[in-house]
Short mmCIF file of C-alpha atoms in Angstrom, two decimals:
data_model
loop_
_atom_site.label_atom_id
_atom_site.label_comp_id
_atom_site.label_asym_id
_atom_site.label_seq_id
_atom_site.Cartn_x
_atom_site.Cartn_y
_atom_site.Cartn_z
CA UNK A 144 -32.23 158.98 -99.83
CA UNK A 145 -34.09 159.25 -96.31
CA UNK A 146 -37.13 156.97 -96.22
CA UNK A 147 -40.44 158.83 -95.33
CA UNK A 148 -42.17 157.82 -92.16
CA UNK A 149 -45.19 155.73 -93.30
CA UNK A 150 -48.43 156.85 -91.94
CA UNK A 151 -49.34 153.28 -91.65
CA UNK A 152 -51.34 153.72 -88.31
CA UNK A 153 -54.44 151.97 -88.05
CA UNK A 154 -57.36 153.04 -86.01
CA UNK A 155 -60.83 151.33 -85.08
CA UNK A 156 -64.15 153.04 -85.52
CA UNK A 157 -67.53 151.48 -85.30
CA UNK A 158 -65.97 147.69 -84.62
CA UNK A 159 -63.64 148.12 -87.83
CA UNK A 160 -60.14 148.65 -88.21
CA UNK A 161 -59.19 151.22 -90.79
CA UNK A 162 -56.02 152.80 -92.17
CA UNK A 163 -57.49 156.00 -93.73
CA UNK A 164 -58.91 158.78 -91.43
CA UNK A 165 -60.66 160.54 -94.24
CA UNK A 166 -64.37 159.86 -94.61
CA UNK A 167 -65.77 160.81 -97.87
CA UNK A 168 -69.24 161.92 -99.35
CA UNK A 169 -70.71 160.41 -102.58
CA UNK A 170 -72.75 163.46 -103.78
CA UNK A 171 -72.47 166.71 -106.05
CA UNK A 172 -69.83 165.07 -108.34
CA UNK A 173 -69.80 166.02 -111.93
CA UNK A 174 -70.52 162.36 -112.83
CA UNK A 175 -70.71 158.91 -111.30
CA UNK A 176 -67.30 158.00 -113.03
CA UNK A 177 -65.84 161.09 -111.45
CA UNK A 178 -67.11 160.22 -108.04
CA UNK A 179 -65.64 156.68 -108.47
CA UNK A 180 -62.28 158.01 -109.27
CA UNK A 181 -62.10 160.49 -106.64
CA UNK A 182 -63.23 158.15 -103.92
CA UNK A 183 -60.75 155.50 -104.97
CA UNK A 184 -57.82 158.09 -105.06
CA UNK A 185 -58.91 159.53 -101.84
CA UNK A 186 -58.20 156.34 -100.14
CA UNK A 187 -61.03 156.78 -98.06
CA UNK A 188 -62.51 153.60 -96.49
CA UNK A 189 -65.96 155.02 -95.43
CA UNK A 190 -68.38 156.57 -98.14
CA UNK A 191 -71.50 158.21 -96.76
CA UNK A 192 -74.56 157.50 -98.87
CA UNK A 193 -78.43 158.40 -98.31
CA UNK A 194 -82.08 157.33 -99.03
CA UNK A 195 -84.40 159.05 -101.22
CA UNK A 196 -88.12 158.30 -103.00
CA UNK A 197 -87.74 155.85 -105.52
CA UNK A 198 -90.00 155.98 -108.63
CA UNK A 199 -91.78 152.77 -109.70
CA UNK A 200 -91.07 150.78 -112.93
CA UNK A 201 -88.65 148.57 -114.40
CA UNK A 202 -85.54 150.68 -114.16
CA UNK A 203 -81.98 149.53 -114.80
CA UNK A 204 -81.19 148.69 -111.26
CA UNK A 205 -79.19 151.28 -109.28
CA UNK A 206 -76.19 152.25 -111.03
CA UNK A 207 -74.99 154.40 -108.10
CA UNK A 208 -75.38 151.71 -105.50
CA UNK A 209 -73.74 149.19 -107.89
CA UNK A 210 -70.52 151.53 -108.12
CA UNK A 211 -70.51 152.04 -104.22
CA UNK A 212 -70.62 148.33 -103.65
CA UNK A 213 -67.80 147.67 -106.29
CA UNK A 214 -65.80 150.08 -104.23
CA UNK A 215 -65.69 147.28 -101.30
CA UNK A 216 -65.43 150.05 -98.72
CA UNK A 217 -67.64 150.72 -95.60
CA UNK A 218 -71.02 152.54 -96.21
CA UNK A 219 -72.13 155.00 -93.85
CA UNK A 220 -76.01 155.86 -94.48
CA UNK A 221 -77.15 159.23 -93.31
CA UNK A 222 -80.49 160.50 -92.15
CA UNK A 223 -80.07 163.91 -94.27
CA UNK A 224 -83.38 165.75 -94.46
CA UNK A 225 -84.82 164.64 -91.09
CA UNK A 226 -86.32 167.37 -89.09
CA UNK A 227 -87.24 165.22 -85.94
CA UNK A 228 -85.97 162.38 -84.08
CA UNK A 229 -88.98 160.21 -85.38
CA UNK A 230 -88.00 160.78 -89.06
CA UNK A 231 -84.34 160.37 -88.24
CA UNK A 232 -85.18 157.15 -86.44
CA UNK A 233 -87.37 155.77 -89.36
CA UNK A 234 -84.74 156.56 -92.10
CA UNK A 235 -82.07 154.74 -90.00
CA UNK A 236 -84.16 151.64 -89.76
CA UNK A 237 -84.86 151.64 -93.42
CA UNK A 238 -81.00 152.46 -94.19
CA UNK A 239 -80.13 149.28 -92.02
CA UNK A 240 -82.31 146.91 -94.16
CA UNK A 241 -81.07 148.48 -97.51
CA UNK A 242 -77.50 148.98 -96.94
CA UNK A 243 -77.22 146.00 -94.58
CA UNK A 244 -75.06 148.12 -91.85
CA UNK A 245 -75.93 149.14 -88.38
CA UNK A 246 -73.85 152.16 -88.96
CA UNK A 247 -75.91 155.60 -89.29
CA UNK A 248 -74.82 159.04 -89.62
CA UNK A 249 -77.34 160.61 -87.46
CA UNK A 250 -78.26 163.96 -89.11
CA UNK A 251 -81.36 165.90 -87.72
CA UNK A 252 -81.77 169.42 -89.05
CA UNK A 253 -82.91 172.18 -86.84
CA UNK A 254 -82.54 175.09 -88.97
CA UNK A 255 -83.12 175.46 -92.74
CA UNK A 256 -81.04 178.52 -93.17
CA UNK A 257 -77.86 177.21 -91.80
CA UNK A 258 -78.61 173.43 -91.49
CA UNK A 259 -77.50 173.56 -88.13
CA UNK A 260 -78.29 170.28 -86.28
CA UNK A 261 -81.00 170.06 -83.73
CA UNK A 262 -79.30 169.17 -80.42
CA UNK A 263 -82.38 168.21 -78.66
CA UNK A 264 -83.94 166.04 -81.60
CA UNK A 265 -80.52 164.55 -82.24
CA UNK A 266 -79.95 163.25 -78.80
CA UNK A 267 -83.33 161.91 -78.70
CA UNK A 268 -82.90 159.89 -81.66
CA UNK A 269 -79.31 158.85 -80.69
CA UNK A 270 -80.66 157.26 -77.42
CA UNK A 271 -83.28 155.17 -79.15
CA UNK A 272 -80.81 154.02 -82.05
CA UNK A 273 -77.98 153.00 -79.67
CA UNK A 274 -80.48 150.90 -77.82
CA UNK A 275 -81.58 149.46 -81.04
CA UNK A 276 -78.16 148.29 -81.83
CA UNK A 277 -77.09 150.98 -84.22
CA UNK A 278 -73.38 152.53 -84.27
CA UNK A 279 -74.52 156.05 -84.25
CA UNK A 280 -72.14 158.64 -86.01
CA UNK A 281 -74.22 161.97 -84.82
CA UNK A 282 -73.48 165.01 -86.77
CA UNK A 283 -73.66 167.81 -84.06
CA UNK A 284 -72.31 171.59 -83.41
CA UNK A 285 -68.98 172.07 -81.66
CA UNK A 286 -71.15 172.50 -78.21
CA UNK A 287 -69.38 170.60 -75.56
CA UNK A 288 -72.51 169.93 -73.45
CA UNK A 289 -74.31 168.48 -76.74
CA UNK A 290 -71.15 166.19 -77.11
CA UNK A 291 -71.67 165.21 -73.29
CA UNK A 292 -75.28 164.39 -73.79
CA UNK A 293 -74.66 162.30 -76.79
CA UNK A 294 -72.02 160.37 -74.91
CA UNK A 295 -74.35 159.97 -72.04
CA UNK A 296 -76.82 158.14 -74.12
CA UNK A 297 -74.22 155.70 -75.40
CA UNK A 298 -72.57 157.48 -78.59
CA UNK A 299 -69.17 156.08 -78.92
CA UNK A 300 -68.46 158.63 -81.84
CA UNK A 301 -68.97 162.39 -82.05
CA UNK A 302 -68.72 164.31 -85.18
CA UNK A 303 -68.91 167.99 -84.48
CA UNK A 304 -69.11 170.43 -87.40
CA UNK A 305 -66.29 172.57 -88.45
CA UNK A 306 -68.81 175.12 -89.94
CA UNK A 307 -72.18 174.90 -91.79
CA UNK A 308 -72.54 172.15 -94.28
CA UNK A 309 -71.36 172.91 -97.72
CA UNK A 310 -69.84 176.19 -96.69
CA UNK A 311 -66.24 175.22 -96.85
CA UNK A 312 -65.39 178.03 -94.25
CA UNK A 313 -63.16 175.59 -92.37
CA UNK A 314 -63.00 175.39 -88.53
CA UNK A 315 -65.14 178.24 -87.15
CA UNK A 316 -64.11 177.35 -83.74
CA UNK A 317 -60.96 175.45 -83.09
CA UNK A 318 -60.97 176.09 -79.24
CA UNK A 319 -64.58 174.45 -79.14
CA UNK A 320 -63.24 171.55 -81.09
CA UNK A 321 -59.98 171.29 -78.86
CA UNK A 322 -62.37 171.32 -75.78
CA UNK A 323 -64.30 168.50 -76.96
CA UNK A 324 -61.37 166.53 -77.77
CA UNK A 325 -59.83 167.22 -74.26
CA UNK A 326 -62.86 166.23 -72.70
CA UNK A 327 -63.54 163.04 -74.57
CA UNK A 328 -60.26 161.45 -75.06
CA UNK A 329 -61.60 157.93 -75.61
CA UNK A 330 -64.44 158.73 -78.03
CA UNK A 331 -63.98 158.70 -81.53
CA UNK A 332 -64.11 162.22 -82.88
CA UNK A 333 -64.49 163.31 -86.62
CA UNK A 334 -64.85 166.77 -87.77
CA UNK A 335 -67.84 166.66 -90.35
CA UNK A 336 -69.11 169.54 -92.38
CA UNK A 337 -67.62 172.80 -93.41
CA UNK A 338 -64.19 171.70 -94.65
CA UNK A 339 -63.20 173.65 -97.80
CA UNK A 340 -59.51 173.05 -98.26
CA UNK A 341 -56.94 170.50 -97.40
CA UNK A 342 -55.42 172.71 -95.02
CA UNK A 343 -58.65 172.61 -92.99
CA UNK A 344 -58.53 168.82 -92.91
CA UNK A 345 -54.92 169.01 -91.68
CA UNK A 346 -55.91 171.56 -89.00
CA UNK A 347 -58.78 169.19 -87.70
CA UNK A 348 -56.22 166.36 -87.63
CA UNK A 349 -53.55 168.51 -85.79
CA UNK A 350 -56.02 169.04 -83.19
CA UNK A 351 -56.11 165.40 -82.43
CA UNK A 352 -59.40 164.56 -84.12
CA UNK A 353 -59.37 160.87 -85.09
CA UNK A 354 -60.75 161.57 -88.60
CA UNK A 355 -62.66 164.00 -91.03
CA UNK A 356 -65.86 163.76 -93.19
CA UNK A 357 -66.23 165.78 -96.13
CA UNK A 358 -67.99 165.95 -99.54
CA UNK A 359 -68.46 169.46 -101.24
CA UNK A 360 -64.75 170.20 -100.73
CA UNK A 361 -63.76 167.43 -103.14
CA UNK A 362 -66.86 167.24 -105.27
CA UNK A 363 -66.86 170.82 -106.16
CA UNK A 364 -63.39 171.42 -106.64
CA UNK A 365 -62.30 172.03 -110.37
CA UNK A 366 -60.65 168.76 -110.46
CA UNK A 367 -62.36 166.60 -107.79
CA UNK A 368 -60.05 163.55 -108.26
CA UNK A 369 -56.80 165.70 -107.80
CA UNK A 370 -58.38 167.31 -104.80
CA UNK A 371 -59.33 163.87 -103.46
CA UNK A 372 -55.63 163.09 -103.55
CA UNK A 373 -54.72 166.49 -101.89
CA UNK A 374 -57.14 165.69 -99.05
CA UNK A 375 -55.59 162.15 -98.52
CA UNK A 376 -52.21 163.79 -98.24
CA UNK A 377 -53.65 166.45 -96.03
CA UNK A 378 -55.29 164.09 -93.67
CA UNK A 379 -52.10 162.01 -93.30
CA UNK A 380 -49.86 165.26 -92.95
CA UNK A 381 -52.23 166.54 -90.16
CA UNK A 382 -52.27 163.14 -88.46
CA UNK A 383 -48.47 162.98 -88.61
CA UNK A 384 -48.00 166.41 -87.26
CA UNK A 385 -50.40 165.71 -84.33
CA UNK A 386 -48.37 162.46 -83.41
CA UNK A 387 -44.96 164.34 -83.87
CA UNK A 388 -46.30 166.80 -81.36
CA UNK A 389 -46.63 170.61 -82.23
CA UNK A 390 -44.38 173.10 -80.57
CA UNK A 391 -45.66 175.45 -78.16
CA UNK A 392 -46.64 178.98 -79.17
CA UNK A 393 -44.59 181.75 -77.92
CA UNK A 394 -45.57 185.56 -77.16
CA UNK A 395 -41.94 186.77 -78.44
CA UNK A 396 -39.90 186.11 -81.38
CA UNK A 397 -37.08 183.66 -80.81
CA UNK A 398 -34.10 183.02 -83.46
CA UNK A 399 -33.80 179.87 -84.97
CA UNK A 400 -30.30 180.33 -86.09
CA UNK A 401 -27.78 180.04 -83.52
CA UNK A 402 -26.64 183.52 -81.98
CA UNK A 403 -23.20 182.25 -80.95
CA UNK A 404 -20.45 183.17 -83.46
CA UNK A 405 -23.02 185.65 -85.21
CA UNK A 406 -20.30 187.37 -87.93
CA UNK A 407 -19.85 191.24 -88.02
CA UNK A 408 -20.22 191.68 -84.09
CA UNK A 409 -17.10 192.91 -82.45
CA UNK A 410 -16.66 193.95 -78.89
CA UNK A 411 -15.18 197.44 -79.59
CA UNK A 412 -18.41 198.55 -81.47
CA UNK B 285 -110.94 151.08 -103.97
CA UNK B 286 -108.81 153.18 -101.47
CA UNK B 287 -106.81 156.34 -101.60
CA UNK B 288 -103.21 156.34 -100.30
CA UNK B 289 -100.37 158.73 -100.61
CA UNK B 290 -97.15 156.97 -102.15
CA UNK B 291 -93.88 158.97 -102.07
CA UNK B 292 -96.13 162.14 -101.99
CA UNK B 293 -98.54 161.31 -104.84
CA UNK B 294 -102.12 160.08 -104.53
CA UNK B 295 -102.66 156.73 -105.75
CA UNK B 296 -105.74 154.25 -105.89
CA UNK B 297 -105.33 150.78 -104.58
CA UNK B 298 -107.60 147.79 -104.05
CA UNK B 299 -108.85 147.47 -100.47
CA UNK B 300 -106.84 145.07 -98.03
CA UNK B 301 -103.63 144.79 -99.91
CA UNK B 302 -100.72 143.80 -97.86
CA UNK B 303 -97.24 145.58 -98.45
CA UNK B 304 -96.08 142.77 -100.79
CA UNK B 305 -99.27 143.05 -102.94
CA UNK B 306 -99.13 146.87 -102.74
CA UNK B 307 -95.44 146.92 -104.10
CA UNK B 308 -96.69 144.53 -107.04
CA UNK B 309 -99.90 146.80 -107.95
CA UNK B 310 -97.59 149.80 -107.99
CA UNK B 311 -95.26 147.91 -110.47
CA UNK B 312 -92.01 148.40 -108.26
CA UNK B 313 -89.78 145.84 -110.05
CA UNK B 314 -86.31 146.81 -108.96
CA UNK B 315 -85.33 145.40 -105.39
CA UNK B 316 -83.30 147.25 -103.10
CA UNK B 317 -85.81 149.64 -101.26
CA UNK B 318 -87.12 149.93 -97.78
CA UNK B 319 -90.84 151.00 -96.95
CA UNK B 320 -92.25 152.86 -94.38
CA UNK B 321 -96.26 153.39 -93.77
CA UNK B 322 -97.11 156.47 -91.96
CA UNK B 323 -93.72 157.24 -91.06
CA UNK B 324 -93.00 153.97 -89.35
CA UNK B 325 -90.42 151.39 -90.92
CA UNK B 326 -91.93 148.27 -92.14
CA UNK B 327 -89.33 145.49 -92.49
CA UNK B 328 -89.44 142.94 -95.23
CA UNK B 329 -90.50 140.30 -92.58
CA UNK B 330 -93.70 142.04 -91.96
CA UNK B 331 -94.66 142.84 -95.46
CA UNK B 332 -97.54 140.39 -95.55
CA UNK B 333 -98.91 141.08 -92.30
CA UNK B 334 -99.05 144.87 -92.87
CA UNK B 335 -102.41 145.74 -94.38
CA UNK B 336 -102.61 149.24 -96.29
CA UNK B 337 -105.48 151.30 -95.29
CA UNK B 338 -107.51 154.47 -96.71
CA UNK B 339 -105.16 157.51 -96.12
CA UNK B 340 -102.13 155.78 -95.41
CA UNK B 341 -98.94 157.58 -96.43
CA UNK B 342 -96.23 155.33 -97.91
CA UNK B 343 -92.57 156.04 -98.59
CA UNK B 344 -90.41 153.83 -100.59
CA UNK B 345 -86.74 154.67 -100.48
CA UNK B 346 -83.59 153.50 -102.25
CA UNK B 347 -80.14 154.30 -102.13
CA UNK B 348 -78.80 157.72 -103.55
CA UNK B 349 -75.72 159.88 -103.18
CA UNK B 350 -75.21 161.49 -99.76
CA UNK B 351 -72.78 163.47 -97.91
#
């Protein structure tokens, strides 16, 4: 039996060498055990986490954080819920102390209806955080100029959305994503948000993106663990497809079966 | 006594407490949180020098699930 081509390529992001190009969220799972199983089977080596107000008292420690630590993978704290550069910067600083990482998924929301990132506040926050030594993973729209501004202030990673957070609509504008990829061949690009199906993740990878970040598509599936495995395969398939080089589209039909030797054709017909 | 807002709730504290003493007074026993006063991060190294004042807004944040 022919051996499969192994997708054992590694890549670098934020100073780490990783083999998985799937970044996974830790929210919305039916149970903590389900979250743990899904993350493990996904093969993801980066998991996003967040910070929220903690009640006083004795408590039982933090079971969620204990599970995440036991996974032994990189944590990427987000600044979800921030509506200004100031809030995002403070959240990032707090996250660095709590999680012990200089990585931050910078998320500054500009509109409550579609949770669209605020490009102005995101760039402002990114500039400060880069200067403070953070590895900034900015969540942004698929706007090329915003991506350029983020690169200008020192971001080495850009995370354009596929579509609205949690919408599952997939890649709204693949042309915009392609433009960003072409403009920034040396930046690490991750499609973040809006992915609903494994095929969406494969599509993002086929565009040459370095990775995909998703949460709801796995956590809200009927069977999150099975879906996590599906996304693992889709990301690998999409990456292999990109590396293999996708054929050029053609305007007209072109038969794949050879025309020479076509049966039942005779000259006197 | 002074009134402050802790995670959105009004609390009464003794005057001139630093952040270490405030945490003790509020009975936060579980470690692994970070503190901001008036939306400015206060690193652990500055807990003893940061004095809580009347009307301060304090946020105490801990790890949760995130996307």
